[in-house]
Amino acid sequence: MIKQILYWGISFLFLCGCTKDEPKGSPAHIENITSEVDDDKLTKAQDSPGDWMSYGLNYQEDRFSHLNQINRETIGQLSLAWSTDLGTTRGIEATPLVVDGIMFLSGPWSVVYALDTRTGNILWTYDPKVPKQTSIKSCCDVVNRGVALYKGNIFVATLDGRLISIKASTGQFNWSVATIDTSKNYTITGAPRVYDGKVIIGNSGAEIGVRGYVTAYDAENGKEVWRFWTVPGDPKNGFESKAMEMAANTWKGEWWNMGGGGTAWDSFAYDPELGLVYIGTGNGSPWNREIRSPGGGDNLFLSSIVAVDVKTGEYKWHYQTTPGESWDYTAVQQMILADLPIDGKDRKVIMQAPKNGFFYVIDRTTGEFISGNPYTYVNWATHIDKKTGRPVETPFSRYEDFNKLVAPSPLGGHNWQAMAYNPTTKLVYIPSREMSYLHGNPTEFIQDPKRWNTGSKFNPNKPIKDDPKAHKAEGRLIAWDPIAGKEVWRTPGASIWDAGVLTTNDLVFQGNAHGIFNAYDAKTGKILWHTDLKSGIIAPPVTYLVDGVQYVSVAVGWGGVVGLWYKFTETIQPGRIFTFKLGGNAKMPALIPAETKTKLNVAVTATPAQIANGAALFSNFCGVCHQLKGGGVVPNLLYSKPEIMAMMDDIVRKGVFVNKGMPSFGNRFSPQEIKDIQQYIYAEAKK
């Protein structure tokens, strides 16, 4: 409290009468350097290579830094400069922003931090006070992927759907706007972007029955400028645009009653020369098109890249990566803009490696398909037709009449973890995986607005179509040649859930689930340097200059959708920022020791029928976060204390642990159903 009072006092003095010689890290210094981040500076990010001013480093979102003090020859001297404990215990997916040594990033529950990278000290913290009950709507942990910076202000989108502007110099609140209908199951985990003076933000929640859209707000006052819906609503209510009227022709049935999906929960890019914002859209709601849109249809704009006018939000063109999406194959994965020589001509392109396993090169002026080749094992389609740009599906890709092992899995060949493009090597570095998933068409489907509704479930009454080639579950880092459309090298991953990447002229940096932070040779994939940070890493690193010295920082905090269920290190350490430089001499922070746990050993008194009911309820409602075969940032209940398990009715129905992030389910369960779940857990602990 005293530290905060002193900081605010200094803030007042400096902001009332600052000079050009204000101390680095003072409020006046931060005000000066962040106020200069305007449209021109963001457009010309290459002229400020020492800063990392936006989520993907620049509007191209290529995550390629020109800084070269840390290189193939000097990498052996890289060591810890400082580390800072953020006091968090959940997943950190954020990309830090850095301007003249001042770092801004977000953490769990959408909390924002400002740090002085010269010292590692936290300057201020802004907590938007997200209600912990919101976690019941979140599919994939209470994470946040980052903030935006523009004209002296920081913008963060919160898990409960607010877009907030705060002063970069002090963390003081400016304004807040509700971007969602809070009566519906929307959440936000993505990072906002600022284009042409507008803050762009999407949302998530497709599996729980929402209809996706993207909104642009005036960065100065938070007023809505335009909104682009990604899937059509009920035709009886009219259409918001001609684009929605066009899209409605590609749907069947009464899809609007199920939401439709298409949420833009992560990826955007911007070409200021063309004046186009590129939106990556998500999966259908439910996944299964047979249920969502009986009778077929492409279901625009699911799983698409959509270009809209930055000033009006007017539709310009689209390219759909997965027509009639039925496998959770989102196209919200990172889009990279580049100019590439294609067939003897320089083409302005978008590159994307969406979940469906194909790497796409698309003309960003027109949306014309240029190329698309598989970057991981794919069995739902054989190839992309060069004339039509459409996938050629295999006979067993859809699962109406059988259960099918489909590759990639819903985790995708590539997920939100950032890839990077290196114009020196002309390679794209993709954190990838090879996995499959057994999809099935249920005999009966009843939508529940309070739980996941995928519409894909193993049907014991139908045959299984297996694929012996689809049994792997492994991660890898891939170097991909986007011009030749082929893999150049790969290196094995530590898990299926490793981190995003950063590239420089001759290096690629990536952390992994085992807590190892690696530097690879950008041309060969050979590991040139590594350090053990002792806790799983999912966030991508950044690099920047401070007073002429190059640093590399990475946020460490295990979590995310896989991190909810499993961990790959002995312990999960607090969220921390680790920062490295050549010749750093800081000590590694003290580690929290592993906790000794024992399995529950409580008498099982329920009948087999009650245990079976508890198993079904656990699978449908609890298993989204709790896994009894693993145990990540969410506890494995097999190792709970008996006195805690005895409180299950109070925890689940009355919400006594809401402040810990365990939401209340209210009267969704009866007291007997709570007992059935409890007894199922006791029975599993005895196996």
XYZ file of C-alpha atoms in Angstrom:
687
model
C 0.000 0.000 0.000
C 2.820 2.452 0.914
C 4.596 1.640 -2.359
C 1.405 2.342 -4.305
C 0.853 5.681 -2.512
C 4.426 6.763 -3.227
C 4.071 5.798 -6.877
C 0.867 7.800 -7.272
C 2.491 10.774 -5.529
C 5.431 10.679 -7.910
C 2.951 10.272 -10.767
C 1.204 13.483 -9.785
C 4.418 15.481 -9.506
C 5.808 14.346 -12.816
C 2.586 14.648 -14.783
C 2.074 18.173 -13.474
C 5.513 19.406 -14.418
C 7.699 17.043 -16.366
C 10.913 17.857 -18.227
C 12.700 16.216 -21.106
C 15.158 14.705 -18.619
C 12.611 12.763 -16.598
C 13.995 9.533 -15.061
C 13.473 6.375 -17.116
C 10.508 4.497 -15.737
C 8.893 7.583 -14.206
C 5.248 8.350 -15.073
C 6.345 11.359 -17.137
C 8.808 9.246 -19.108
C 6.155 6.599 -19.768
C 3.650 9.268 -20.799
C 6.113 10.738 -23.293
C 7.217 7.502 -24.943
C 3.785 5.870 -25.144
C 2.030 9.005 -26.418
C 4.257 8.775 -29.491
C 2.783 5.389 -30.431
C 0.275 6.527 -33.048
C -0.940 5.238 -36.425
C 2.216 6.372 -38.205
C 4.561 4.773 -35.680
C 2.612 1.503 -35.684
C 2.585 1.460 -39.494
C 6.358 2.029 -39.561
C 7.240 -0.396 -36.780
C 10.367 -1.372 -38.721
C 11.761 2.099 -37.954
C 11.629 1.300 -34.206
C 13.289 -2.147 -34.076
C 14.170 -1.720 -30.405
C 10.496 -1.654 -29.384
C 7.731 -4.282 -29.497
C 4.666 -2.056 -29.845
C 1.897 -4.442 -30.905
C 0.841 -8.040 -30.401
C 2.593 -9.527 -33.439
C 5.414 -6.908 -33.353
C 4.018 -5.130 -36.437
C 0.929 -4.999 -38.640
C 2.335 -7.937 -40.600
C 2.228 -9.983 -37.368
C 5.418 -11.755 -38.473
C 7.203 -11.721 -35.070
C 10.531 -11.184 -36.843
C 13.026 -8.903 -35.102
C 15.951 -7.229 -36.856
C 17.909 -7.017 -33.592
C 21.165 -8.976 -33.869
C 23.345 -8.544 -30.769
C 22.053 -11.974 -29.737
C 22.906 -14.218 -32.663
C 24.249 -17.630 -33.614
C 27.769 -16.672 -32.523
C 26.895 -14.944 -29.222
C 23.988 -17.094 -28.064
C 26.233 -19.060 -25.702
C 26.647 -15.929 -23.564
C 22.902 -15.464 -23.053
C 21.931 -15.676 -19.395
C 19.368 -14.376 -16.929
C 19.231 -10.608 -16.396
C 16.244 -10.615 -14.021
C 13.016 -12.395 -13.171
C 9.832 -11.054 -11.616
C 7.086 -12.968 -9.840
C 3.642 -11.772 -10.973
C 1.871 -13.466 -8.071
C -0.346 -15.595 -10.328
C -1.115 -19.300 -10.422
C -2.956 -19.726 -13.735
C -1.930 -19.766 -17.374
C -0.077 -16.861 -19.006
C -0.456 -16.669 -22.799
C 0.320 -12.982 -23.269
C 2.790 -11.348 -25.620
C 4.429 -8.471 -23.710
C 4.635 -5.034 -25.332
C 7.812 -3.008 -24.733
C 8.524 0.673 -25.488
C 11.845 2.204 -24.396
C 12.229 -0.418 -21.713
C 8.695 -0.194 -20.289
C 6.822 -3.490 -20.541
C 3.053 -4.014 -20.551
C 1.374 -7.405 -20.419
C -1.761 -9.120 -19.211
C -2.158 -12.185 -17.044
C -4.884 -14.473 -15.684
C -8.258 -12.856 -15.023
C -7.283 -10.064 -17.470
C -5.037 -8.290 -14.952
C -2.588 -5.812 -16.580
C 0.991 -5.190 -15.428
C 3.522 -2.483 -16.229
C 7.174 -3.277 -15.530
C 10.452 -1.405 -15.809
C 12.722 -3.765 -17.755
C 15.779 -1.884 -16.494
C 15.110 -3.251 -13.019
C 12.371 -5.875 -13.386
C 10.219 -3.913 -10.938
C 6.446 -3.820 -11.308
C 5.425 -0.159 -11.747
C 1.686 -0.602 -11.523
C -1.023 -3.240 -11.733
C -4.568 -2.820 -13.010
C -7.127 -5.406 -11.909
C -10.437 -5.172 -13.806
C -12.102 -7.295 -11.109
C -13.464 -9.976 -13.394
C -16.157 -11.885 -11.478
C -14.724 -15.333 -10.747
C -18.072 -16.899 -11.680
C -17.191 -15.998 -15.292
C -14.944 -19.055 -15.439
C -18.049 -21.220 -15.905
C -18.340 -19.755 -19.426
C -14.667 -20.143 -20.308
C -13.628 -23.149 -22.350
C -9.877 -22.911 -21.983
C -8.665 -21.363 -18.732
C -8.955 -17.769 -17.490
C -6.148 -16.591 -19.763
C -5.578 -13.370 -21.702
C -3.255 -13.079 -24.709
C -2.213 -9.477 -24.396
C -2.899 -5.767 -24.602
C -2.758 -2.993 -27.208
C -0.966 0.352 -26.928
C -2.015 3.595 -28.641
C -1.417 7.297 -27.910
C -0.487 6.833 -24.273
C -3.211 4.341 -23.426
C -3.318 0.595 -22.840
C -6.326 -1.438 -24.003
C -7.308 -4.791 -22.514
C -10.317 -6.999 -23.237
C -11.545 -8.864 -20.169
C -12.788 -12.404 -19.727
C -16.263 -11.092 -18.880
C -16.459 -9.117 -22.135
C -15.402 -5.542 -21.357
C -12.979 -3.468 -23.422
C -11.071 -1.163 -21.065
C -8.759 1.791 -21.675
C -6.201 2.736 -19.005
C -3.349 5.246 -18.855
C -0.031 3.664 -19.777
C 1.832 5.953 -17.397
C -0.096 5.150 -14.216
C -2.649 2.393 -14.854
C -5.424 4.905 -14.197
C -8.838 3.969 -15.623
C -10.023 5.921 -18.702
C -13.154 4.198 -19.949
C -14.856 0.830 -20.279
C -17.411 -0.500 -22.740
C -19.369 -3.773 -22.651
C -18.652 -5.561 -25.920
C -20.958 -8.556 -25.344
C -24.426 -9.507 -24.208
C -23.627 -10.766 -20.703
C -26.813 -12.856 -20.618
C -25.188 -15.122 -23.209
C -22.125 -17.336 -22.912
C -19.578 -14.975 -24.443
C -16.070 -14.533 -23.095
C -12.927 -12.800 -24.375
C -9.372 -14.098 -24.109
C -7.816 -12.495 -27.194
C -5.625 -9.430 -27.525
C -7.186 -6.271 -29.004
C -5.511 -4.511 -31.933
C -5.514 -0.815 -32.852
C -5.942 0.028 -36.542
C -6.689 3.488 -37.940
C -7.573 4.858 -34.506
C -9.953 1.994 -33.777
C -9.667 -0.778 -31.223
C -10.649 -4.114 -32.788
C -11.883 -6.997 -30.632
C -13.747 -10.282 -31.122
C -14.994 -12.862 -28.624
C -15.356 -16.575 -27.900
C -17.930 -19.064 -26.653
C -19.001 -20.992 -29.756
C -19.293 -24.324 -27.941
C -21.813 -22.811 -25.542
C -24.054 -21.486 -28.286
C -23.114 -17.928 -29.270
C -23.039 -16.070 -32.588
C -19.693 -14.508 -33.441
C -18.881 -10.911 -34.360
C -16.060 -8.366 -34.379
C -16.419 -4.779 -33.166
C -14.358 -1.648 -33.786
C -14.388 1.086 -31.126
C -13.024 4.608 -31.230
C -9.744 4.446 -29.303
C -10.295 7.907 -27.819
C -13.702 7.392 -26.216
C -14.824 3.771 -26.666
C -17.758 4.563 -28.942
C -18.713 1.797 -31.360
C -17.681 2.562 -34.949
C -18.732 -0.641 -36.705
C -19.577 -4.282 -36.070
C -19.138 -7.212 -38.453
C -21.151 -10.347 -37.715
C -19.370 -13.520 -38.765
C -22.448 -15.751 -39.196
C -26.052 -14.821 -40.052
C -28.860 -14.622 -37.533
C -32.576 -15.390 -37.883
C -33.628 -14.260 -41.397
C -37.023 -13.215 -40.029
C -35.294 -10.398 -38.156
C -33.559 -9.080 -41.244
C -29.843 -8.987 -41.970
C -27.274 -6.573 -40.592
C -25.534 -6.379 -43.985
C -25.512 -7.706 -47.518
C -22.703 -9.991 -46.419
C -24.995 -11.659 -43.885
C -27.729 -12.017 -46.480
C -25.232 -13.707 -48.778
C -23.953 -15.950 -45.991
C -27.485 -17.058 -45.023
C -27.811 -18.788 -48.406
C -25.106 -21.231 -47.293
C -26.955 -22.417 -44.162
C -29.841 -24.871 -43.682
C -32.436 -25.442 -40.997
C -32.795 -23.119 -37.985
C -29.117 -22.667 -37.183
C -29.708 -19.413 -35.323
C -31.347 -21.296 -32.459
C -27.966 -22.917 -31.762
C -25.899 -19.749 -32.074
C -23.953 -20.653 -35.179
C -20.454 -19.986 -33.789
C -17.819 -18.411 -36.015
C -16.319 -16.490 -33.104
C -13.189 -14.455 -33.875
C -11.379 -15.220 -30.647
C -7.766 -14.604 -31.578
C -6.355 -13.586 -34.957
C -6.396 -10.250 -36.803
C -4.067 -8.530 -39.258
C -4.127 -5.189 -41.070
C -2.826 -3.761 -44.329
C -2.889 0.063 -44.011
C -2.085 0.493 -47.708
C -5.145 -1.507 -48.759
C -7.215 -0.274 -45.811
C -8.258 -3.849 -45.006
C -8.671 -5.615 -41.686
C -8.334 -9.397 -41.876
C -10.460 -11.443 -39.486
C -9.862 -15.110 -38.704
C -13.116 -16.860 -37.764
C -13.856 -19.924 -35.691
C -15.725 -23.214 -35.696
C -19.416 -23.916 -35.943
C -21.785 -24.161 -33.008
C -22.272 -27.070 -32.550
C -19.276 -28.597 -34.354
C -21.374 -31.200 -36.147
C -22.838 -29.690 -39.318
C -25.409 -32.508 -39.530
C -26.986 -31.041 -36.382
C -26.153 -27.358 -36.888
C -27.176 -27.122 -40.537
C -29.067 -30.266 -41.538
C -28.950 -30.625 -45.290
C -25.415 -29.290 -45.667
C -24.080 -25.965 -46.863
C -20.729 -24.188 -46.561
C -21.966 -22.188 -43.543
C -20.245 -18.874 -44.163
C -18.274 -17.331 -42.560
C -17.210 -20.238 -40.366
C -13.503 -21.144 -40.483
C -12.670 -18.310 -42.849
C -10.385 -15.375 -43.443
C -12.622 -12.349 -44.033
C -11.385 -8.958 -45.273
C -13.361 -5.857 -44.263
C -12.892 -2.128 -44.740
C -11.070 -0.630 -41.748
C -13.239 2.508 -41.727
C -16.684 0.961 -42.172
C -16.422 -2.772 -41.467
C -17.893 -3.421 -44.926
C -17.253 -6.890 -46.340
C -14.682 -7.032 -49.158
C -13.819 -10.697 -49.686
C -13.453 -14.014 -47.896
C -11.647 -17.306 -48.201
C -13.084 -20.297 -46.368
C -10.486 -22.828 -45.248
C -13.009 -25.494 -44.181
C -16.400 -25.313 -45.950
C -19.161 -26.946 -43.914
C -16.855 -27.109 -40.887
C -17.604 -30.150 -38.721
C -14.420 -30.864 -36.712
C -13.696 -27.672 -34.688
C -11.284 -26.551 -37.423
C -11.040 -22.882 -36.579
C -9.241 -20.389 -38.814
C -8.509 -17.977 -35.979
C -4.866 -19.003 -36.006
C -2.318 -16.272 -36.661
C -2.307 -14.602 -40.073
C 1.028 -13.274 -41.352
C 1.228 -10.676 -44.112
C 4.210 -10.759 -46.483
C 5.224 -9.994 -50.062
C 6.401 -13.207 -51.726
C 7.647 -14.056 -55.221
C 5.075 -16.505 -56.586
C 5.524 -17.857 -60.122
C 7.811 -14.981 -61.030
C 5.552 -12.256 -59.611
C 5.628 -10.424 -56.301
C 2.349 -11.148 -54.536
C 0.859 -9.491 -51.454
C -0.142 -12.539 -49.428
C -1.630 -13.776 -46.180
C -0.127 -16.939 -44.720
C -2.018 -19.077 -42.236
C -1.676 -22.530 -40.681
C -5.193 -23.072 -39.269
C -6.320 -26.067 -37.254
C -7.309 -28.127 -40.320
C -3.689 -29.071 -41.124
C -3.153 -27.181 -44.399
C -0.769 -24.231 -44.778
C -2.423 -21.523 -46.899
C -0.993 -18.745 -49.008
C -3.790 -16.340 -50.052
C -3.688 -13.118 -52.078
C -4.529 -10.461 -49.476
C -5.803 -7.978 -52.068
C -8.446 -10.251 -53.598
C -8.712 -13.365 -51.425
C -7.551 -15.542 -54.318
C -6.227 -18.951 -53.326
C -2.554 -19.388 -54.210
C -1.479 -22.587 -52.453
C -2.344 -24.939 -49.621
C -0.384 -28.023 -48.570
C -0.584 -30.186 -45.429
C 1.943 -29.267 -42.741
C 0.905 -32.174 -40.472
C -0.898 -35.476 -40.937
C -4.345 -34.900 -42.464
C -6.985 -37.533 -43.284
C -10.173 -35.473 -43.634
C -9.117 -34.158 -47.075
C -6.653 -35.333 -49.707
C -5.624 -31.897 -51.027
C -6.833 -28.402 -51.900
C -8.098 -28.077 -55.466
C -5.967 -25.427 -57.169
C -8.781 -24.206 -59.421
C -11.519 -23.873 -56.825
C -9.437 -23.411 -53.669
C -11.701 -25.936 -51.958
C -10.574 -29.010 -50.014
C -11.200 -32.390 -51.609
C -12.690 -34.360 -48.745
C -12.055 -38.056 -48.234
C -15.050 -40.448 -48.230
C -14.727 -40.889 -44.474
C -14.169 -37.267 -43.447
C -17.717 -36.745 -42.186
C -19.190 -38.950 -39.534
C -22.961 -39.061 -39.993
C -23.093 -42.850 -40.364
C -20.084 -44.023 -38.377
C -17.517 -43.012 -35.792
C -14.389 -41.715 -37.478
C -10.845 -41.140 -36.210
C -10.133 -37.786 -37.846
C -6.804 -35.968 -38.100
C -6.001 -33.314 -37.045
C -7.832 -33.304 -33.712
C -9.824 -30.323 -32.379
C -6.564 -29.057 -30.857
C -5.504 -28.589 -34.461
C -2.288 -29.091 -36.344
C -1.594 -25.560 -35.052
C -3.495 -23.632 -32.413
C -3.205 -20.101 -30.947
C 0.522 -20.461 -30.177
C 2.154 -17.838 -32.401
C 4.183 -18.797 -35.453
C 6.739 -16.447 -37.043
C 8.007 -15.597 -40.537
C 11.678 -14.882 -41.173
C 12.309 -12.887 -44.392
C 16.024 -13.748 -44.146
C 15.545 -17.528 -44.267
C 12.163 -17.140 -46.025
C 10.742 -19.736 -43.633
C 7.700 -19.809 -41.366
C 8.223 -21.458 -37.973
C 5.104 -23.299 -36.779
C 4.512 -24.758 -33.299
C 2.648 -27.802 -34.577
C 1.299 -31.154 -33.459
C 0.028 -34.428 -34.862
C -3.132 -35.746 -33.213
C -6.509 -37.237 -34.059
C -9.963 -37.373 -32.485
C -12.799 -39.898 -32.634
C -15.848 -38.023 -33.944
C -19.326 -39.528 -33.919
C -22.903 -38.548 -34.683
C -25.132 -39.015 -31.615
C -28.494 -40.731 -32.002
C -30.112 -37.873 -30.109
C -28.925 -34.296 -29.557
C -30.498 -31.848 -27.122
C -28.813 -28.489 -26.807
C -28.011 -27.378 -23.267
C -27.295 -23.630 -23.089
C -25.246 -24.130 -19.925
C -22.688 -26.645 -21.195
C -20.531 -27.541 -24.188
C -22.548 -28.582 -27.238
C -20.210 -30.101 -29.805
C -22.721 -32.484 -31.393
C -19.819 -34.922 -31.821
C -19.985 -37.943 -29.548
C -19.035 -41.585 -29.901
C -22.114 -43.556 -30.973
C -21.942 -47.181 -29.782
C -24.633 -48.145 -32.285
C -22.473 -47.255 -35.285
C -19.239 -48.728 -36.673
C -15.779 -47.227 -36.204
C -13.654 -46.116 -39.148
C -10.118 -46.336 -37.820
C -6.947 -44.945 -39.397
C -3.717 -46.652 -38.252
C -1.731 -43.600 -39.399
C -3.689 -41.310 -37.074
C -2.607 -42.739 -33.726
C 0.250 -40.357 -32.938
C 0.039 -37.651 -30.291
C 3.172 -35.548 -30.480
C 4.309 -31.968 -30.884
C 7.009 -30.526 -33.104
C 8.453 -27.237 -34.304
C 8.329 -27.035 -38.100
C 10.194 -24.766 -40.506
C 7.968 -24.306 -43.553
C 8.833 -22.902 -46.968
C 5.696 -20.956 -47.989
C 6.835 -20.496 -51.582
C 7.672 -24.145 -52.259
C 4.863 -25.292 -49.958
C 6.918 -27.848 -48.064
C 8.623 -28.589 -44.770
C 12.331 -27.744 -44.579
C 13.130 -29.066 -41.093
C 11.449 -30.180 -37.911
C 12.517 -30.719 -34.341
C 10.579 -32.836 -31.830
C 8.421 -30.975 -29.344
C 8.375 -31.650 -25.625
C 4.598 -32.138 -25.680
C 1.468 -31.467 -27.705
C 1.188 -28.052 -25.998
C 4.415 -26.096 -26.402
C 4.773 -22.329 -26.732
C 4.690 -19.752 -29.507
C 7.857 -18.542 -31.206
C 10.016 -15.512 -31.994
C 12.544 -15.320 -34.836
C 15.566 -13.117 -35.533
C 17.964 -13.211 -38.498
C 19.481 -16.556 -37.532
C 17.621 -17.771 -34.433
C 14.231 -19.108 -33.378
C 13.220 -18.911 -29.693
C 10.569 -21.153 -28.145
C 9.644 -22.412 -24.696
C 8.001 -25.760 -24.038
C 5.783 -27.643 -21.615
C 8.793 -29.079 -19.784
C 9.898 -25.554 -18.859
C 12.843 -25.503 -21.266
C 13.463 -22.252 -23.134
C 15.318 -23.028 -26.377
C 17.127 -21.109 -29.096
C 17.291 -22.926 -32.439
C 19.385 -22.330 -35.532
C 16.866 -20.748 -37.914
C 18.338 -22.574 -40.932
C 18.745 -26.060 -39.502
C 16.627 -26.400 -36.352
C 19.650 -27.367 -34.238
C 19.347 -26.364 -30.568
C 22.082 -23.807 -29.920
C 21.133 -22.775 -26.366
C 18.659 -23.705 -23.669
C 17.808 -22.984 -20.065
C 15.453 -24.694 -17.623
C 12.799 -22.374 -16.173
C 11.235 -25.224 -14.149
C 7.613 -24.596 -15.162
C 5.696 -25.105 -18.391
C 5.812 -22.291 -20.964
C 3.020 -21.483 -23.418
C 3.504 -17.768 -24.181
C 5.693 -16.546 -27.064
C 8.895 -14.603 -26.259
C 9.782 -11.069 -27.368
C 13.043 -9.199 -27.907
C 13.831 -5.492 -27.582
C 16.546 -2.920 -26.837
C 17.037 -1.073 -23.548
C 19.708 1.627 -23.561
C 21.454 -0.081 -26.467
C 21.366 -3.606 -24.993
C 19.272 -6.400 -26.509
C 17.037 -8.423 -24.195
C 14.785 -11.452 -24.642
C 11.785 -11.861 -22.327
C 9.283 -14.660 -21.936
C 6.252 -14.898 -19.650
C 6.068 -18.243 -17.871
C 2.807 -19.502 -16.426
C 1.468 -22.974 -17.187
C -2.171 -23.257 -18.207
C -4.477 -22.986 -21.191
C -6.822 -25.737 -22.290
C -4.274 -28.568 -22.043
C -2.703 -26.999 -18.966
C -6.016 -27.309 -17.136
C -5.726 -31.079 -17.357
C -2.042 -31.989 -17.378
C 1.392 -30.754 -16.407
C 4.771 -31.901 -17.715
C 6.953 -30.617 -14.878
C 7.151 -31.767 -11.267
C 5.592 -28.530 -10.051
C 3.711 -25.577 -11.467
C 5.541 -22.449 -10.391
C 4.029 -18.957 -10.005
C 3.679 -16.834 -13.106
C 6.939 -15.033 -13.806
C 8.677 -12.873 -16.378
C 12.156 -14.152 -17.219
C 14.469 -11.719 -19.045
C 17.832 -12.564 -20.609
C 20.781 -10.648 -22.022
C 24.363 -11.411 -23.011
C 26.390 -11.716 -19.824
C 23.436 -11.571 -17.429
C 24.324 -12.596 -13.883
C 21.016 -12.874 -12.043
C 20.167 -15.940 -9.981
C 17.214 -18.160 -10.746
C 14.303 -17.573 -8.349
C 13.697 -19.981 -5.505
C 11.267 -22.715 -6.464
C 8.149 -23.786 -4.649
C 8.729 -27.432 -3.648
C 6.490 -30.221 -4.853
C 3.543 -30.973 -2.612
C 3.122 -34.534 -1.363
C -0.340 -35.817 -2.243
C -2.163 -39.035 -1.555
C -5.196 -40.491 -3.246
C -8.581 -40.374 -1.617
C -9.458 -43.452 0.392
C -13.121 -43.042 1.257
C -15.689 -45.820 1.382
C -17.901 -46.093 -1.693
C -21.540 -46.458 -0.666
C -23.329 -45.764 -3.969
C -24.915 -48.324 -6.254
C -23.364 -49.096 -9.651
C -26.177 -47.125 -11.288
C -25.474 -44.081 -9.150
C -21.747 -44.301 -9.907
C -22.511 -44.579 -13.624
C -24.720 -41.492 -13.371
C -21.955 -39.660 -11.532
C -19.503 -40.615 -14.259
C -21.806 -39.243 -16.969
C -22.388 -35.996 -15.073
C -18.668 -35.593 -14.399
C -17.857 -36.146 -18.069
C -20.477 -33.680 -19.275
C -19.917 -30.870 -16.778
C -16.737 -31.302 -14.741
C -14.330 -32.890 -17.195
C -13.959 -29.701 -19.224
C -11.626 -28.490 -16.455
C -10.924 -31.438 -14.136
C -9.152 -34.516 -15.472
C -8.880 -37.575 -13.258
C -5.986 -38.998 -15.297
C -3.889 -35.869 -15.152
C -3.811 -32.763 -13.045
C -2.648 -29.391 -14.294
C -3.512 -25.973 -12.907
C -6.949 -27.309 -11.985
C -6.722 -29.945 -9.220
C -7.019 -33.641 -9.902
C -9.904 -34.446 -7.570
C -8.629 -37.961 -6.912
C -6.052 -36.290 -4.650
C -8.408 -33.946 -2.823
C -8.605 -33.929 0.932
C -11.557 -35.909 2.332
C -12.803 -32.863 4.249
C -12.855 -30.854 1.009
C -14.751 -33.582 -0.848
C -17.258 -33.645 2.000
C -18.015 -30.013 1.127
C -18.878 -30.818 -2.488
C -22.490 -29.678 -2.272
C -21.395 -26.328 -0.813
C -18.659 -25.985 -3.440
C -20.634 -26.984 -6.529
C -24.139 -25.764 -5.750
C -23.521 -22.916 -3.299
C -20.252 -21.579 -4.710
C -18.164 -21.336 -1.542
C -14.987 -21.520 -3.678
C -16.019 -18.953 -6.289
C -13.271 -16.642 -5.058
C -10.777 -19.392 -5.995
C -12.153 -19.576 -9.532
C -14.447 -22.589 -8.983
C -17.840 -21.370 -10.269
C -21.181 -22.122 -8.693
C -23.478 -24.444 -10.627
C -26.462 -23.443 -8.503
C -29.480 -25.685 -8.930
C -28.158 -27.217 -12.121
C -27.471 -30.319 -10.015
C -29.704 -31.900 -7.403
C -28.229 -32.940 -4.034
C -28.421 -36.572 -5.158
C -26.535 -35.805 -8.370
C -23.781 -34.138 -6.337
C -23.555 -37.311 -4.247
C -23.373 -39.426 -7.409
C -20.452 -37.336 -8.710
C -18.760 -37.533 -5.326
C -19.164 -41.303 -5.161
C -17.866 -41.680 -8.728
C -14.677 -39.826 -7.722
C -14.294 -42.029 -4.638
C -14.698 -45.123 -6.824
C -12.120 -43.897 -9.343
C -9.642 -43.212 -6.553
C -9.802 -46.860 -5.511
C -8.962 -48.193 -8.978
